[in-house]
Amino acid sequence: MMDDGREAILYRDGRRGHPVITHGKGATLWDTEGKAYLDGCGGPFVVTIGHGVTEIAEAMRAQADRVAYAHTVRFVTEPLLALSRRVVALAPPGLSRVFWVGSGSEATEAAMRIARAYHLARGRSSKHKVIGRWGSYHGMTLGALAMGGRPESRRALAPILPNLPHIPPAYCYRCPWGKTYPGCRIDCAEALEDAIRYEGPENVSAFIAEPILGSFMGVTVPPPEYFPRIREICDRYDVLLIADEIVTGFGRTGRPFAIEHSRVMPDLLTMGKGITSGYAALAGVLVRDSVAAALAAGPPASLGGHTYAANPVACAAGVAVLDYTAKHQLFDRVIPLGEHLFRRARAVLGALPIVGDIRGKGLLMGLELVADRATRTPFPVEAGVAKRVADRAFDKGLYIQAGSGWADGLPGDYPCLAPPYVATEAEIDRMIEILAEALREVQASITN
Ligand code: PLP
């Protein structure tokens, strides 16, 4: 490795070199060698308005000039007030408060704490467990990891994770009950009622789910009846519904928040990533009126907090990103551009035998790779197919997220595409071309 500072970093995955990125514009990043990378997932589903937008940098600089830090334990700042108002206006009506934090994992853990505080405030002190789903991802801190259900992420830390229950996900391509939608009973939703009864409703505080599962299950969209049924079950047992919209929020699926596709009101909604489009670290939890009212009526309680929550420079970035999004009507681009993405993907990628399923919504698309399309047999784990596809694409100048590991707990390969909303149709076509080349090459290397 070069002796230029890169040797001083402990990498999350040290098996490959890491090019030094010098600048970005729109959907493209460039490194010191002049090589261009199409940012096919905007990092891990972060970048919406594109790289290198001068207005955002100017807004952040102006805020840093005025004040860059004021602790939220005592103060609020102007960009924090402006952003809170803007986010509440964008959210489904009834989600009227924001609890600010600095990252997605902090947001999902804060949601867990808020749910607990809600039940304590109402004198239901035994309610403490959060039920999650296998295949979900809610972050890497221990509470978030415990709510999540990705076996590979959990394995090493399993002995020290809080022991929280999980139910199977809504995963029609491989229905855990062997059924086919429509015609099933939406057993994946009914499983929540069983889990609440087994745990004892008096012990269950909340249920957490992504409205559309992100990279680790290849953008799995639940049947339309799923969340309405989940809502009914939560209401029956006094269990809060947490929608984790860290990936799907801020327009990614064609609505400001993806839970709106189900017309269901969550009690808590976690958001992050797209809120600043990657210009600064910021995340939060939208809180329903009834929950905020119960907290206010209960005995005084601290929800805890984080040092960098609602940092003024990050909030200024958030306001500037929302301004830019509105000015250029970027949310309106998501559906037509997404239709183009899916049309091209079905035509080009759908023709490859290795591609078993293409799914998603808006500008959030996942593939499920299979060794045999007819039987939907996944590749063995040791073949590391998703990673190989991502590596080939990267070498060819396309960065993508490629999840793995949920076909039946371990195998499963899911390359994804989630371009910034400013990507052009030509850039999307090029992303698909490169991904197709990578898939063909990996397929050839497996069959030869
Ligand atoms: N929730 C979901 C659905 C996510 O996809 C992620 C990150 O990918 C997180 C939570 C955690 O966010 P962060 O990496 O900012 O902690």
Short mmCIF file of C-alpha atoms and ligand atoms in Angstrom, two decimals:
data_model
loop_
_atom_site.label_atom_id
_atom_site.label_comp_id
_atom_site.label_asym_id
_atom_site.label_seq_id
_atom_site.Cartn_x
_atom_site.Cartn_y
_atom_site.Cartn_z
CA MET A 1 0.00 0.00 0.00
CA MET A 2 1.16 3.51 -0.76
CA ASP A 3 2.81 5.45 2.03
CA ASP A 4 0.51 8.46 1.63
CA GLY A 5 -1.70 8.24 4.71
CA ARG A 6 -3.74 5.28 3.47
CA GLU A 7 -1.52 2.98 5.56
CA ALA A 8 -2.68 4.83 8.70
CA ILE A 9 -6.34 3.84 8.25
CA LEU A 10 -7.97 0.73 9.68
CA TYR A 11 -10.36 -0.21 6.86
CA ARG A 12 -13.73 -1.86 7.21
CA ASP A 13 -12.65 -4.13 4.37
CA GLY A 14 -8.90 -4.06 3.88
CA ARG A 15 -8.79 -6.64 1.08
CA ARG A 16 -8.81 -4.10 -1.73
CA GLY A 17 -7.00 -0.85 -2.34
CA HIS A 18 -8.95 2.36 -1.84
CA PRO A 19 -8.61 5.01 -4.58
CA VAL A 20 -8.28 8.56 -3.28
CA ILE A 21 -11.33 10.51 -4.42
CA THR A 22 -10.59 14.13 -5.21
CA HIS A 23 -13.90 15.47 -6.45
CA GLY A 24 -17.37 14.66 -7.67
CA LYS A 25 -20.05 16.15 -9.89
CA GLY A 26 -23.58 14.89 -10.36
CA ALA A 27 -23.50 11.09 -10.40
CA THR A 28 -19.72 10.80 -10.89
CA LEU A 29 -16.67 10.66 -8.60
CA TRP A 30 -13.03 11.05 -9.78
CA ASP A 31 -9.84 9.76 -8.17
CA THR A 32 -6.26 11.08 -8.16
CA GLU A 33 -5.45 8.97 -11.24
CA GLY A 34 -8.25 10.69 -13.16
CA LYS A 35 -10.39 7.56 -13.17
CA ALA A 36 -14.17 8.23 -13.10
CA TYR A 37 -16.64 6.17 -11.06
CA LEU A 38 -20.37 6.30 -11.69
CA ASP A 39 -21.93 6.40 -8.23
CA GLY A 40 -24.57 3.77 -8.92
CA CYS A 41 -26.01 3.72 -5.42
CA GLY A 42 -24.97 7.22 -4.32
CA GLY A 43 -22.71 5.52 -1.75
CA PRO A 44 -24.91 3.35 0.46
CA PHE A 45 -28.18 4.97 -0.82
CA VAL A 46 -27.13 8.42 0.41
CA VAL A 47 -26.62 10.83 -2.50
CA THR A 48 -29.81 12.27 -3.97
CA ILE A 49 -29.01 15.72 -5.42
CA GLY A 50 -25.60 14.71 -6.75
CA HIS A 51 -22.02 15.55 -5.91
CA GLY A 52 -20.37 18.95 -6.09
CA VAL A 53 -23.39 21.24 -5.69
CA THR A 54 -21.91 24.65 -4.92
CA GLU A 55 -25.07 26.00 -3.22
CA ILE A 56 -24.78 23.36 -0.49
CA ALA A 57 -21.11 24.08 0.15
CA GLU A 58 -21.92 27.82 0.33
CA ALA A 59 -24.76 27.29 2.82
CA MET A 60 -22.51 25.14 5.03
CA ARG A 61 -19.68 27.66 4.87
CA ALA A 62 -21.99 30.55 5.73
CA GLN A 63 -23.30 28.63 8.75
CA ALA A 64 -19.79 27.64 9.89
CA ASP A 65 -18.82 31.33 9.69
CA ARG A 66 -21.71 32.26 11.99
CA VAL A 67 -21.62 29.34 14.44
CA ALA A 68 -20.61 25.69 13.95
CA TYR A 69 -21.65 24.21 17.28
CA ALA A 70 -24.16 24.86 20.06
CA HIS A 71 -25.11 21.95 22.31
CA THR A 72 -28.72 20.83 21.86
CA VAL A 73 -29.02 20.10 25.57
CA ARG A 74 -29.45 23.88 26.06
CA PHE A 75 -29.70 25.55 22.66
CA VAL A 76 -31.37 25.45 19.31
CA THR A 77 -30.03 27.18 16.22
CA GLU A 78 -31.68 28.83 13.23
CA PRO A 79 -30.89 26.05 10.73
CA LEU A 80 -32.16 23.47 13.25
CA LEU A 81 -35.49 25.33 13.55
CA ALA A 82 -35.79 25.73 9.79
CA LEU A 83 -34.96 22.11 9.05
CA SER A 84 -37.29 20.72 11.74
CA ARG A 85 -40.19 22.69 10.25
CA ARG A 86 -39.33 21.63 6.70
CA VAL A 87 -39.04 17.94 7.59
CA VAL A 88 -42.32 17.93 9.54
CA ALA A 89 -44.03 19.60 6.57
CA LEU A 90 -42.70 16.86 4.28
CA ALA A 91 -43.67 14.00 6.60
CA PRO A 92 -47.04 12.24 6.70
CA PRO A 93 -49.42 14.47 8.75
CA GLY A 94 -49.37 13.54 12.43
CA LEU A 95 -45.62 12.98 12.61
CA SER A 96 -45.05 16.40 14.07
CA ARG A 97 -41.80 16.33 16.08
CA VAL A 98 -38.23 15.41 15.22
CA PHE A 99 -35.68 13.95 17.62
CA TRP A 100 -32.33 14.71 15.99
CA VAL A 101 -29.22 12.51 16.03
CA GLY A 102 -26.11 12.15 13.90
CA SER A 103 -26.39 8.75 12.17
CA GLY A 104 -28.86 6.08 11.14
CA SER A 105 -27.81 3.66 13.89
CA GLU A 106 -28.29 6.41 16.46
CA ALA A 107 -31.74 7.05 14.98
CA THR A 108 -32.95 3.44 15.22
CA GLU A 109 -31.60 3.16 18.77
CA ALA A 110 -33.23 6.49 19.66
CA ALA A 111 -36.53 5.11 18.33
CA MET A 112 -36.09 2.13 20.63
CA ARG A 113 -35.49 4.50 23.59
CA ILE A 114 -38.44 6.74 22.68
CA ALA A 115 -40.74 3.69 22.47
CA ARG A 116 -39.57 2.56 25.91
CA ALA A 117 -40.02 6.07 27.35
CA TYR A 118 -43.54 6.21 25.87
CA HIS A 119 -44.61 3.03 27.67
CA LEU A 120 -42.90 4.10 30.92
CA ALA A 121 -44.69 7.45 30.76
CA ARG A 122 -48.03 5.60 30.55
CA GLY A 123 -47.18 3.32 33.46
CA ARG A 124 -46.66 0.23 31.26
CA SER A 125 -43.21 -0.44 32.64
CA SER A 126 -42.90 -4.07 31.53
CA LYS A 127 -43.08 -3.17 27.83
CA HIS A 128 -39.47 -3.21 26.63
CA LYS A 129 -38.83 -5.63 23.74
CA VAL A 130 -38.55 -4.44 20.15
CA ILE A 131 -39.47 -7.10 17.61
CA GLY A 132 -37.44 -6.96 14.38
CA ARG A 133 -37.34 -9.02 11.20
CA TRP A 134 -34.79 -11.48 9.86
CA GLY A 135 -33.04 -9.91 6.87
CA SER A 136 -33.50 -6.35 8.10
CA TYR A 137 -30.67 -3.93 8.77
CA HIS A 138 -30.99 -1.11 11.29
CA GLY A 139 -27.34 -0.18 11.88
CA MET A 140 -24.14 -1.42 13.49
CA THR A 141 -24.32 -0.20 17.08
CA LEU A 142 -25.30 -2.99 19.46
CA GLY A 143 -28.96 -2.08 19.97
CA ALA A 144 -29.44 -1.46 16.24
CA LEU A 145 -27.67 -4.72 15.40
CA ALA A 146 -29.87 -6.57 17.89
CA MET A 147 -33.04 -5.24 16.22
CA GLY A 148 -31.63 -6.10 12.79
CA GLY A 149 -31.70 -9.61 11.43
CA ARG A 150 -28.73 -10.02 9.16
CA PRO A 151 -27.00 -13.20 10.38
CA GLU A 152 -23.60 -12.30 8.91
CA SER A 153 -23.45 -8.92 10.68
CA ARG A 154 -24.72 -10.32 13.97
CA ARG A 155 -22.66 -13.50 14.20
CA ALA A 156 -19.42 -12.19 15.72
CA LEU A 157 -21.22 -10.00 18.24
CA ALA A 158 -24.11 -12.37 19.02
CA PRO A 159 -22.92 -13.17 22.57
CA ILE A 160 -23.12 -9.53 23.61
CA LEU A 161 -26.25 -8.46 21.71
CA PRO A 162 -29.48 -7.80 23.60
CA ASN A 163 -31.74 -10.77 22.97
CA LEU A 164 -34.60 -9.40 20.85
CA PRO A 165 -37.20 -11.44 18.92
CA HIS A 166 -37.43 -11.52 15.11
CA ILE A 167 -40.06 -12.59 12.61
CA PRO A 168 -39.49 -13.62 8.97
CA PRO A 169 -39.61 -10.81 6.42
CA ALA A 170 -42.14 -10.24 3.63
CA TYR A 171 -40.16 -11.96 0.89
CA CYS A 172 -42.44 -13.17 -1.89
CA TYR A 173 -39.62 -14.42 -4.14
CA ARG A 174 -38.77 -16.98 -1.43
CA CYS A 175 -41.87 -17.03 0.75
CA PRO A 176 -40.86 -18.56 4.10
CA TRP A 177 -44.28 -20.33 4.08
CA GLY A 178 -43.85 -21.64 0.54
CA LYS A 179 -46.92 -19.69 -0.62
CA THR A 180 -47.55 -17.41 -3.58
CA TYR A 181 -48.98 -13.90 -3.51
CA PRO A 182 -51.85 -13.21 -4.05
CA GLY A 183 -53.61 -16.14 -2.50
CA CYS A 184 -51.55 -16.32 0.66
CA ARG A 185 -52.88 -15.06 3.99
CA ILE A 186 -50.00 -12.55 4.27
CA ASP A 187 -48.59 -14.97 6.83
CA CYS A 188 -45.51 -12.71 7.03
CA ALA A 189 -47.69 -10.06 8.72
CA GLU A 190 -49.64 -12.58 10.81
CA ALA A 191 -46.29 -13.77 12.20
CA LEU A 192 -46.10 -10.52 14.16
CA GLU A 193 -49.21 -11.39 16.14
CA ASP A 194 -47.78 -14.84 16.97
CA ALA A 195 -44.49 -13.27 18.10
CA ILE A 196 -46.25 -10.71 20.31
CA ARG A 197 -48.29 -13.47 21.95
CA TYR A 198 -45.23 -15.67 22.50
CA GLU A 199 -43.26 -12.81 24.05
CA GLY A 200 -46.29 -11.63 26.02
CA PRO A 201 -47.95 -8.39 24.84
CA GLU A 202 -47.12 -6.86 28.22
CA ASN A 203 -43.43 -7.17 27.32
CA VAL A 204 -43.48 -5.85 23.75
CA SER A 205 -42.72 -2.18 23.20
CA ALA A 206 -42.36 -1.82 19.41
CA PHE A 207 -42.01 -3.48 16.03
CA ILE A 208 -39.40 -2.12 13.61
CA ALA A 209 -39.39 -2.64 9.83
CA GLU A 210 -38.11 -0.93 6.68
CA PRO A 211 -41.06 -0.15 4.35
CA ILE A 212 -38.89 -1.60 1.57
CA LEU A 213 -35.94 -3.78 2.56
CA GLY A 214 -32.67 -2.24 1.42
CA SER A 215 -29.47 -3.75 0.11
CA PHE A 216 -29.22 -6.82 2.27
CA MET A 217 -32.29 -8.41 0.72
CA GLY A 218 -32.13 -6.78 -2.66
CA VAL A 219 -34.85 -4.16 -2.26
CA THR A 220 -37.75 -6.41 -1.31
CA VAL A 221 -41.16 -4.73 -1.61
CA PRO A 222 -43.94 -6.15 0.62
CA PRO A 223 -47.45 -6.88 -0.66
CA PRO A 224 -49.79 -3.85 -0.34
CA GLU A 225 -51.75 -5.51 2.50
CA TYR A 226 -48.64 -6.06 4.62
CA PHE A 227 -48.27 -2.77 6.49
CA PRO A 228 -52.02 -2.16 6.99
CA ARG A 229 -52.22 -5.58 8.69
CA ILE A 230 -49.05 -4.88 10.71
CA ARG A 231 -50.63 -1.57 11.86
CA GLU A 232 -53.80 -3.39 13.05
CA ILE A 233 -51.75 -5.91 15.01
CA CYS A 234 -49.61 -3.19 16.61
CA ASP A 235 -52.76 -1.27 17.63
CA ARG A 236 -54.40 -4.36 19.10
CA TYR A 237 -51.45 -5.04 21.40
CA ASP A 238 -50.38 -1.46 22.19
CA VAL A 239 -47.13 -1.92 20.30
CA LEU A 240 -45.52 1.06 18.54
CA LEU A 241 -44.73 0.76 14.83
CA ILE A 242 -41.29 2.07 13.86
CA ALA A 243 -40.78 2.61 10.11
CA ASP A 244 -37.05 2.62 9.37
CA GLU A 245 -36.79 4.99 6.39
CA ILE A 246 -33.06 5.65 6.60
CA VAL A 247 -32.71 4.34 3.02
CA THR A 248 -36.20 4.96 1.62
CA GLY A 249 -36.79 8.48 2.95
CA PHE A 250 -36.52 11.78 1.09
CA GLY A 251 -38.04 10.75 -2.18
CA ARG A 252 -36.05 7.63 -3.03
CA THR A 253 -39.15 5.53 -3.88
CA GLY A 254 -41.20 8.30 -5.49
CA ARG A 255 -42.91 9.62 -2.35
CA PRO A 256 -41.20 11.66 0.37
CA PHE A 257 -41.41 8.57 2.63
CA ALA A 258 -42.01 5.02 1.43
CA ILE A 259 -44.51 4.10 4.14
CA GLU A 260 -46.90 6.46 2.31
CA HIS A 261 -47.27 3.82 -0.43
CA SER A 262 -49.08 1.69 2.20
CA ARG A 263 -51.20 4.58 3.55
CA VAL A 264 -50.15 3.55 7.03
CA MET A 265 -49.15 5.93 9.81
CA PRO A 266 -46.15 4.75 11.84
CA ASP A 267 -45.66 5.96 15.42
CA LEU A 268 -41.97 6.62 14.86
CA LEU A 269 -40.11 7.06 11.59
CA THR A 270 -36.33 6.99 11.40
CA MET A 271 -34.61 8.96 8.65
CA GLY A 272 -31.05 9.79 7.60
CA LYS A 273 -28.91 9.36 4.45
CA GLY A 274 -30.83 11.42 1.82
CA ILE A 275 -31.61 14.22 4.25
CA THR A 276 -28.30 15.92 3.52
CA SER A 277 -27.50 13.89 0.38
CA GLY A 278 -24.15 13.06 2.00
CA TYR A 279 -22.98 16.65 2.51
CA ALA A 280 -22.97 16.21 6.31
CA ALA A 281 -23.81 13.57 8.93
CA LEU A 282 -27.38 13.94 10.15
CA ALA A 283 -30.31 11.68 11.04
CA GLY A 284 -33.44 11.80 13.14
CA VAL A 285 -36.66 10.22 14.35
CA LEU A 286 -40.04 11.65 13.39
CA VAL A 287 -42.42 11.24 16.32
CA ARG A 288 -46.21 10.97 16.14
CA ASP A 289 -48.33 13.53 18.03
CA SER A 290 -49.80 10.91 20.37
CA VAL A 291 -46.35 9.66 21.36
CA ALA A 292 -45.02 13.18 21.93
CA ALA A 293 -48.14 14.00 23.98
CA ALA A 294 -47.72 10.91 26.18
CA LEU A 295 -44.06 11.77 26.78
CA ALA A 296 -45.02 15.33 27.70
CA ALA A 297 -47.77 14.15 30.08
CA GLY A 298 -45.60 11.56 31.84
CA PRO A 299 -43.04 12.13 34.57
CA PRO A 300 -39.99 14.12 33.37
CA ALA A 301 -37.62 11.74 31.55
CA SER A 302 -34.48 12.27 29.50
CA LEU A 303 -34.31 10.61 26.11
CA GLY A 304 -30.53 10.93 26.14
CA GLY A 305 -28.73 12.36 23.16
CA HIS A 306 -25.56 12.56 21.13
CA THR A 307 -22.88 15.25 20.98
CA TYR A 308 -23.24 15.89 17.26
CA ALA A 309 -27.05 15.73 17.11
CA ALA A 310 -28.48 18.52 14.95
CA ASN A 311 -25.09 20.09 14.30
CA PRO A 312 -25.87 23.54 12.83
CA VAL A 313 -23.62 23.06 9.78
CA ALA A 314 -25.30 19.70 9.07
CA CYS A 315 -28.75 21.29 9.50
CA ALA A 316 -27.76 24.10 7.13
CA ALA A 317 -26.76 21.43 4.62
CA GLY A 318 -30.15 19.75 5.14
CA VAL A 319 -32.07 22.99 4.50
CA ALA A 320 -29.95 23.74 1.43
CA VAL A 321 -30.49 20.22 0.06
CA LEU A 322 -34.28 20.53 0.51
CA ASP A 323 -34.19 23.98 -1.15
CA TYR A 324 -32.17 22.60 -4.06
CA THR A 325 -34.49 19.58 -4.34
CA ALA A 326 -37.55 21.85 -4.48
CA LYS A 327 -35.96 24.35 -6.88
CA HIS A 328 -35.03 21.63 -9.37
CA GLN A 329 -38.14 19.50 -8.65
CA LEU A 330 -35.91 16.51 -8.04
CA PHE A 331 -38.51 14.36 -6.25
CA ASP A 332 -40.55 14.60 -9.47
CA ARG A 333 -37.68 13.06 -11.42
CA VAL A 334 -37.68 9.87 -9.34
CA ILE A 335 -40.72 8.14 -10.86
CA PRO A 336 -39.98 8.76 -14.58
CA LEU A 337 -36.26 8.12 -14.12
CA GLY A 338 -37.07 5.02 -12.07
CA GLU A 339 -39.33 3.77 -14.87
CA HIS A 340 -36.45 4.23 -17.28
CA LEU A 341 -34.10 2.38 -14.87
CA PHE A 342 -36.47 -0.59 -14.52
CA ARG A 343 -37.29 -0.70 -18.24
CA ARG A 344 -33.61 -0.83 -19.20
CA ALA A 345 -32.77 -3.25 -16.41
CA ARG A 346 -35.56 -5.65 -17.43
CA ALA A 347 -34.47 -5.50 -21.07
CA VAL A 348 -30.71 -5.87 -20.52
CA LEU A 349 -30.19 -7.53 -17.13
CA GLY A 350 -33.39 -9.57 -17.26
CA ALA A 351 -31.97 -11.41 -20.27
CA LEU A 352 -29.06 -12.81 -18.24
CA PRO A 353 -29.69 -16.29 -16.80
CA ILE A 354 -27.89 -15.33 -13.58
CA VAL A 355 -30.57 -12.69 -12.79
CA GLY A 356 -33.49 -14.36 -10.99
CA ASP A 357 -35.46 -11.29 -9.97
CA ILE A 358 -35.45 -7.53 -10.54
CA ARG A 359 -37.45 -5.58 -7.98
CA GLY A 360 -37.85 -2.31 -6.14
CA LYS A 361 -39.56 1.05 -6.47
CA GLY A 362 -38.64 4.48 -7.76
CA LEU A 363 -34.87 4.86 -7.91
CA LEU A 364 -34.22 1.91 -5.62
CA MET A 365 -33.63 -1.33 -7.47
CA GLY A 366 -32.29 -4.72 -6.39
CA LEU A 367 -31.40 -7.87 -8.30
CA GLU A 368 -31.45 -11.37 -6.91
CA LEU A 369 -28.81 -13.57 -8.53
CA VAL A 370 -29.41 -17.30 -8.88
CA ALA A 371 -27.52 -20.37 -10.06
CA ASP A 372 -30.75 -21.74 -11.57
CA ARG A 373 -33.62 -19.52 -12.57
CA ALA A 374 -36.25 -22.27 -12.75
CA THR A 375 -35.58 -23.58 -9.24
CA ARG A 376 -34.41 -20.19 -7.85
CA THR A 377 -31.38 -21.98 -6.38
CA PRO A 378 -28.95 -19.43 -4.93
CA PHE A 379 -25.20 -19.58 -5.42
CA PRO A 380 -23.22 -21.16 -2.60
CA VAL A 381 -21.94 -18.67 -0.01
CA GLU A 382 -18.31 -19.50 -0.74
CA ALA A 383 -18.73 -18.41 -4.38
CA GLY A 384 -19.06 -14.83 -3.07
CA VAL A 385 -20.95 -13.87 -6.22
CA ALA A 386 -22.36 -10.49 -5.11
CA LYS A 387 -18.96 -9.30 -4.02
CA ARG A 388 -17.33 -10.47 -7.24
CA VAL A 389 -19.94 -8.65 -9.31
CA ALA A 390 -19.42 -5.47 -7.28
CA ASP A 391 -15.63 -5.77 -7.64
CA ARG A 392 -15.81 -6.26 -11.42
CA ALA A 393 -18.19 -3.31 -11.76
CA PHE A 394 -15.88 -1.18 -9.61
CA ASP A 395 -12.87 -1.97 -11.79
CA LYS A 396 -14.94 -0.88 -14.79
CA GLY A 397 -15.89 2.42 -13.12
CA LEU A 398 -19.23 1.68 -11.45
CA TYR A 399 -19.70 1.76 -7.68
CA ILE A 400 -22.66 -0.30 -6.43
CA GLN A 401 -23.89 -1.79 -3.19
CA ALA A 402 -24.15 -5.55 -3.30
CA GLY A 403 -25.73 -7.28 -0.34
CA SER A 404 -25.58 -10.95 0.39
CA GLY A 405 -26.92 -13.57 2.68
CA TRP A 406 -30.62 -13.98 2.99
CA ALA A 407 -31.89 -16.59 0.51
CA ASP A 408 -32.22 -18.92 3.49
CA GLY A 409 -30.15 -17.17 6.11
CA LEU A 410 -26.74 -17.50 4.50
CA PRO A 411 -26.54 -17.53 0.67
CA GLY A 412 -28.17 -14.91 -1.55
CA ASP A 413 -26.57 -12.26 -3.79
CA TYR A 414 -28.17 -8.87 -4.33
CA PRO A 415 -26.48 -6.18 -6.42
CA CYS A 416 -28.43 -2.91 -6.25
CA LEU A 417 -28.73 0.30 -8.23
CA ALA A 418 -29.98 3.52 -6.63
CA PRO A 419 -28.66 6.41 -8.72
CA PRO A 420 -28.72 10.02 -7.52
CA TYR A 421 -31.94 11.76 -8.64
CA VAL A 422 -29.89 14.02 -10.94
CA ALA A 423 -28.47 11.12 -12.97
CA THR A 424 -29.21 11.36 -16.68
CA GLU A 425 -30.85 8.57 -18.67
CA ALA A 426 -27.54 8.11 -20.49
CA GLU A 427 -25.73 7.64 -17.16
CA ILE A 428 -28.32 5.10 -16.05
CA ASP A 429 -27.92 3.22 -19.34
CA ARG A 430 -24.15 3.16 -18.81
CA MET A 431 -24.60 1.89 -15.22
CA ILE A 432 -26.74 -0.96 -16.54
CA GLU A 433 -24.26 -1.73 -19.33
CA ILE A 434 -21.36 -1.97 -16.89
CA LEU A 435 -23.39 -4.06 -14.46
CA ALA A 436 -24.38 -6.40 -17.32
CA GLU A 437 -20.72 -6.80 -18.33
CA ALA A 438 -19.78 -7.57 -14.72
CA LEU A 439 -22.60 -10.11 -14.40
CA ARG A 440 -21.66 -11.81 -17.68
CA GLU A 441 -18.02 -12.09 -16.68
CA VAL A 442 -18.81 -13.49 -13.24
CA GLN A 443 -21.30 -15.93 -14.76
CA ALA A 444 -18.67 -17.08 -17.28
CA SER A 445 -16.07 -17.54 -14.56
CA ILE A 446 -18.50 -19.72 -12.59
CA THR A 447 -19.61 -21.94 -15.46
CA ASN A 448 -16.10 -22.39 -16.94
N1 PLP B 1 -31.32 1.60 8.88
C1 PLP B 1 -31.21 1.23 7.60
C2 PLP B 1 -32.44 0.74 6.88
C3 PLP B 1 -29.99 1.31 6.93
O1 PLP B 1 -29.88 0.89 5.66
C4 PLP B 1 -28.86 1.79 7.65
C5 PLP B 1 -27.54 1.89 7.00
O2 PLP B 1 -27.31 1.41 5.92
C6 PLP B 1 -29.01 2.16 8.99
C7 PLP B 1 -30.26 2.07 9.58
C8 PLP B 1 -27.83 2.65 9.78
O3 PLP B 1 -27.41 3.89 9.33
P1 PLP B 1 -25.92 4.41 9.64
O4 PLP B 1 -25.00 3.60 8.78
O5 PLP B 1 -25.97 5.86 9.27
O6 PLP B 1 -25.66 4.21 11.09
#
